[in-house]
Short mmCIF file of C-alpha atoms in Angstrom, two decimals:
data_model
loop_
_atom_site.label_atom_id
_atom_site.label_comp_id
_atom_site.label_asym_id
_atom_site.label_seq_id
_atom_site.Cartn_x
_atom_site.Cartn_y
_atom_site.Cartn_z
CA UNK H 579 72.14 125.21 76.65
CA UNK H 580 74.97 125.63 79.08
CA UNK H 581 77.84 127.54 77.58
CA UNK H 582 81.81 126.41 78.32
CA UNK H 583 82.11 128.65 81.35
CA UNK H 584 78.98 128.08 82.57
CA UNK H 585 79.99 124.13 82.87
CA UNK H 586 83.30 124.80 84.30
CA UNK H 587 81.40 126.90 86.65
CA UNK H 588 79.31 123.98 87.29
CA UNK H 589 81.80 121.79 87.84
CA UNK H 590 83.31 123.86 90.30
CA UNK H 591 80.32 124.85 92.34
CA UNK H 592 79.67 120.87 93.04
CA UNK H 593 81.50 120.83 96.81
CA UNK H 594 84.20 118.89 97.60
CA UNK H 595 82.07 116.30 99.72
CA UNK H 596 78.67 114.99 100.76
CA UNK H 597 79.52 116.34 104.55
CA UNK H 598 79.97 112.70 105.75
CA UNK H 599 83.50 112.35 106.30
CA UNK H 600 85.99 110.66 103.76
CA UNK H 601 83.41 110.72 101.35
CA UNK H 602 84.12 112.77 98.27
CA UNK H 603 82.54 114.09 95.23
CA UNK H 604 84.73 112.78 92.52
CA UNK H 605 84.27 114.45 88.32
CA UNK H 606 85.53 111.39 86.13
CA UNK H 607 87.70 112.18 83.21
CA UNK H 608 88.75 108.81 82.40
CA UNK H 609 87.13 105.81 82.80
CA UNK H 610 88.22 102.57 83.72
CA UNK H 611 90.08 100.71 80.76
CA UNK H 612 90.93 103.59 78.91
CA UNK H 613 94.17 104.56 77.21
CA UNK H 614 92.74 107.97 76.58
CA UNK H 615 93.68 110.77 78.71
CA UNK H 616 91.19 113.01 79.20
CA UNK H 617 91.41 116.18 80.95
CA UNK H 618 88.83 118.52 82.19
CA UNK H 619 89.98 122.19 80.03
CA UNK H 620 89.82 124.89 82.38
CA UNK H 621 89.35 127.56 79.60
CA UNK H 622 86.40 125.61 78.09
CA UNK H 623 84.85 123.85 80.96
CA UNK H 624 84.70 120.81 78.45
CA UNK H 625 86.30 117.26 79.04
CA UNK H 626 88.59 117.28 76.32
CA UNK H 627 91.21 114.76 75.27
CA UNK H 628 94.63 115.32 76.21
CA UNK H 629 96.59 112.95 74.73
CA UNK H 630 96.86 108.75 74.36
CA UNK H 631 99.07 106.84 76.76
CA UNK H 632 102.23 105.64 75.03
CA UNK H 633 102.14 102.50 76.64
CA UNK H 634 99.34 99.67 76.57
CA UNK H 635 98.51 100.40 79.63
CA UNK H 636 95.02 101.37 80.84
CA UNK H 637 93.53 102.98 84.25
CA UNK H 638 92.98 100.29 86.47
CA UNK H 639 89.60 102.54 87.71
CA UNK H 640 88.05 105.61 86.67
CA UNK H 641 90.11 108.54 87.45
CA UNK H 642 89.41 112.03 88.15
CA UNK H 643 89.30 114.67 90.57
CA UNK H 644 87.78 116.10 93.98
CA UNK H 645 85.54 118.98 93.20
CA UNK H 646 87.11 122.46 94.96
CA UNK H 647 90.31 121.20 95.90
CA UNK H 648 94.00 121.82 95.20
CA UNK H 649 96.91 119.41 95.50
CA UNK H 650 100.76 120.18 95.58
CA UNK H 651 100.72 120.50 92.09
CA UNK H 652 98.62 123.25 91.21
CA UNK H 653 95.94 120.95 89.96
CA UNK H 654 93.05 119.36 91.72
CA UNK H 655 93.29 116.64 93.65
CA UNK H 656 93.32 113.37 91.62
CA UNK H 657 91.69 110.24 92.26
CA UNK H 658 91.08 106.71 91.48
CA UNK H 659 88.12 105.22 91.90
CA UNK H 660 88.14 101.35 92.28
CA UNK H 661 84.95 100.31 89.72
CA UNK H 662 83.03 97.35 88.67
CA UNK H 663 81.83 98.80 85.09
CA UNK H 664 83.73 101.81 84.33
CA UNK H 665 81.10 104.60 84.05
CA UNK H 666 81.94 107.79 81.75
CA UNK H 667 83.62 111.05 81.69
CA UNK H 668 82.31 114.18 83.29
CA UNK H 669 80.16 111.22 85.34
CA UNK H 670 80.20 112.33 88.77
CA UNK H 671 80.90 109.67 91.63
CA UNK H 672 80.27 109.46 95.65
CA UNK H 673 83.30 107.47 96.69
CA UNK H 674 84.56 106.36 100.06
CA UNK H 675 88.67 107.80 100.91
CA UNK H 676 90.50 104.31 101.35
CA UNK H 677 93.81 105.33 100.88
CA UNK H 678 96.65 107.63 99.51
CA UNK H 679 99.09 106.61 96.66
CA UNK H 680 102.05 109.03 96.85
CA UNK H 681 104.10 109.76 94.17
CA UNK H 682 106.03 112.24 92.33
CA UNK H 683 105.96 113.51 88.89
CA UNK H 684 108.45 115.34 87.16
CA UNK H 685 109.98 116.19 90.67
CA UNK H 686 106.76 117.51 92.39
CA UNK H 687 104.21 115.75 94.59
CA UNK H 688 101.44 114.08 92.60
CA UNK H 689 98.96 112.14 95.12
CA UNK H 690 96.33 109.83 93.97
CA UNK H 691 93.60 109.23 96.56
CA UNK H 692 92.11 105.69 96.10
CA UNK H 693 88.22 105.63 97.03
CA UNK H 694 85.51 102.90 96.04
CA UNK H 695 81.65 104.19 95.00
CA UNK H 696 80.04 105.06 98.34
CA UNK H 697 76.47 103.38 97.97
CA UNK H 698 77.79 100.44 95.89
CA UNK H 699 77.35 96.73 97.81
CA UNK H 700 80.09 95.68 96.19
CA UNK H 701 82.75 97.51 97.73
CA UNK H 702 80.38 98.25 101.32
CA UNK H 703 83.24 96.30 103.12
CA UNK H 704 86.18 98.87 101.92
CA UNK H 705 86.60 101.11 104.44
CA UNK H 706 90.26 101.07 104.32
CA UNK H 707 93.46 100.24 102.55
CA UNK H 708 93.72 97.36 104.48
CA UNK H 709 90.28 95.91 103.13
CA UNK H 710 91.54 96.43 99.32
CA UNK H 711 92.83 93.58 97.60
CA UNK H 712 96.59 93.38 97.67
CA UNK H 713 96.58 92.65 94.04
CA UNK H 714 94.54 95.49 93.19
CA UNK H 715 96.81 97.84 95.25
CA UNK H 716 100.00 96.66 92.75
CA UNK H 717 98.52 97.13 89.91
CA UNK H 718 97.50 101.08 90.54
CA UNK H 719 101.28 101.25 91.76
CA UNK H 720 102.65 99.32 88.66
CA UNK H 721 100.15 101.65 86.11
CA UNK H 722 101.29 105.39 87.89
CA UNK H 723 104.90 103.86 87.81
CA UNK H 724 105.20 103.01 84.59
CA UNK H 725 102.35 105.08 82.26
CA UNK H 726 104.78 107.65 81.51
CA UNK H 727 107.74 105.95 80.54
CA UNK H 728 107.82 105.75 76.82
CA UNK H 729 106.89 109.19 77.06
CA UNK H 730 110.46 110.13 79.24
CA UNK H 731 108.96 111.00 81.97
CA UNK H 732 110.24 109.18 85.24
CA UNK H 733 107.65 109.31 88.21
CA UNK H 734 108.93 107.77 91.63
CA UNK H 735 106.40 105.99 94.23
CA UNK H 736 106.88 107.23 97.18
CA UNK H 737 104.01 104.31 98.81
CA UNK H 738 100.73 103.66 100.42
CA UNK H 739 99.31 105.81 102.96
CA UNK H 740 96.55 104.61 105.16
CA UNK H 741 92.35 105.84 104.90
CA UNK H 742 93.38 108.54 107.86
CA UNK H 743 96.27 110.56 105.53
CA UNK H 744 94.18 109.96 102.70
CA UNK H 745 91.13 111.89 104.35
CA UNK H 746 93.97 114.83 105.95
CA UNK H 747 95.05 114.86 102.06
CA UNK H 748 91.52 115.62 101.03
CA UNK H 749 91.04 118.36 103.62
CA UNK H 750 94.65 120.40 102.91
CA UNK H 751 93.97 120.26 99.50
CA UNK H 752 90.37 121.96 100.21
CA UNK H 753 91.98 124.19 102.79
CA UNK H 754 94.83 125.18 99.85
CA UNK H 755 91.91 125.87 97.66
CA UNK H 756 89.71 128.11 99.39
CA UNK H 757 93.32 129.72 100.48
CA UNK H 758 94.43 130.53 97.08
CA UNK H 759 91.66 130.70 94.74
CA UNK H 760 88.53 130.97 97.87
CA UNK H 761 84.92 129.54 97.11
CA UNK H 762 83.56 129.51 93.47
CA UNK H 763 80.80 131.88 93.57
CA UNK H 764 78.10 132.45 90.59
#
């Protein structure tokens, strides 16, 4: 039986990516459809539930984060993954970088990556933000507008960024990791 820091230790030692570029190892907290917000507990190593969303929102895909990574916020690297069936939390995903959502939250930088499940046919075509259906794309930026708001929190969009700046995302934030923190090591 794995104890609490042994799992967030094995979290952690899963690498950021399968080598191939723009494809990512993505940890799910929150599945598709959910109002739940989970959050992976970095003094347990358990996926543990944060709070509901105030709103009647849910995640448009199942959200997460890149494995060994650190974004702007002193967090890792979030991402949506676009989904047919939403799969489960602490599920762990090979997804395809199609874009960049940027956005701020409570004044600092807060960047969703948008990817699609690597070795699924349905989303083979999606190689960029382009291929993504516009619809789609206004509905991730209506949901990270608004989720917060009857909580009083404000987040501003700051737009789309194409599959290239998504991908140069991915690497700074594994560069700022290894910088800061270095590898995870048993």
């Amino acid at each position: 039986m794995l104890t609490p820091s042994q799992t967030l230790r094995d979290y952690m030692m899963i690498p950021p990516g399968t080598g191939e570029p723009a494809v990512v190892h993505v940890i799910v907290e929150i599945p598709k459809g959910r109002r739940n917000k989970y959050e992976l507990d970095k003094h347990t190593g358990l996926i543990k539930l944060d709070r509901y969303l105030y709103s009647s929102a849910v995640y448009p895909g199942d959200y997460g984060f890149i494995p060994q990574t650190l974004a702007e916020d002193g967090d890792p690297l979030d991402i949506l993954v676009m989904v047919n069936e939403p799969t489960f939390s602490g599920c762990l995903i090979e997804a395809r970088v199609v874009g960049i959502f940027r956005m701020r939250d409570k004044g600092q930088n807060d960047y969703k990556i948008l990817g699609v499940p690597h070795k699924d046919p349905l989303f083979s075509h999606i190689r960029k933000l382009e291929h993504v259906p516009p619809h789609f794309i206004r509905e991730v930026e209506f949901f990270f507008t608004t989720y917060k708001q009857l909580e009083g929190v404000t987040t501003e969009p700051l737009g789309w960024a194409s599959h290239e700046e998504g991908t140069a995302e991915v690497r700074a934030s594994v560069e700022r990791f290894r910088a800061s923190l270095g590898s995870v090591k048993d």
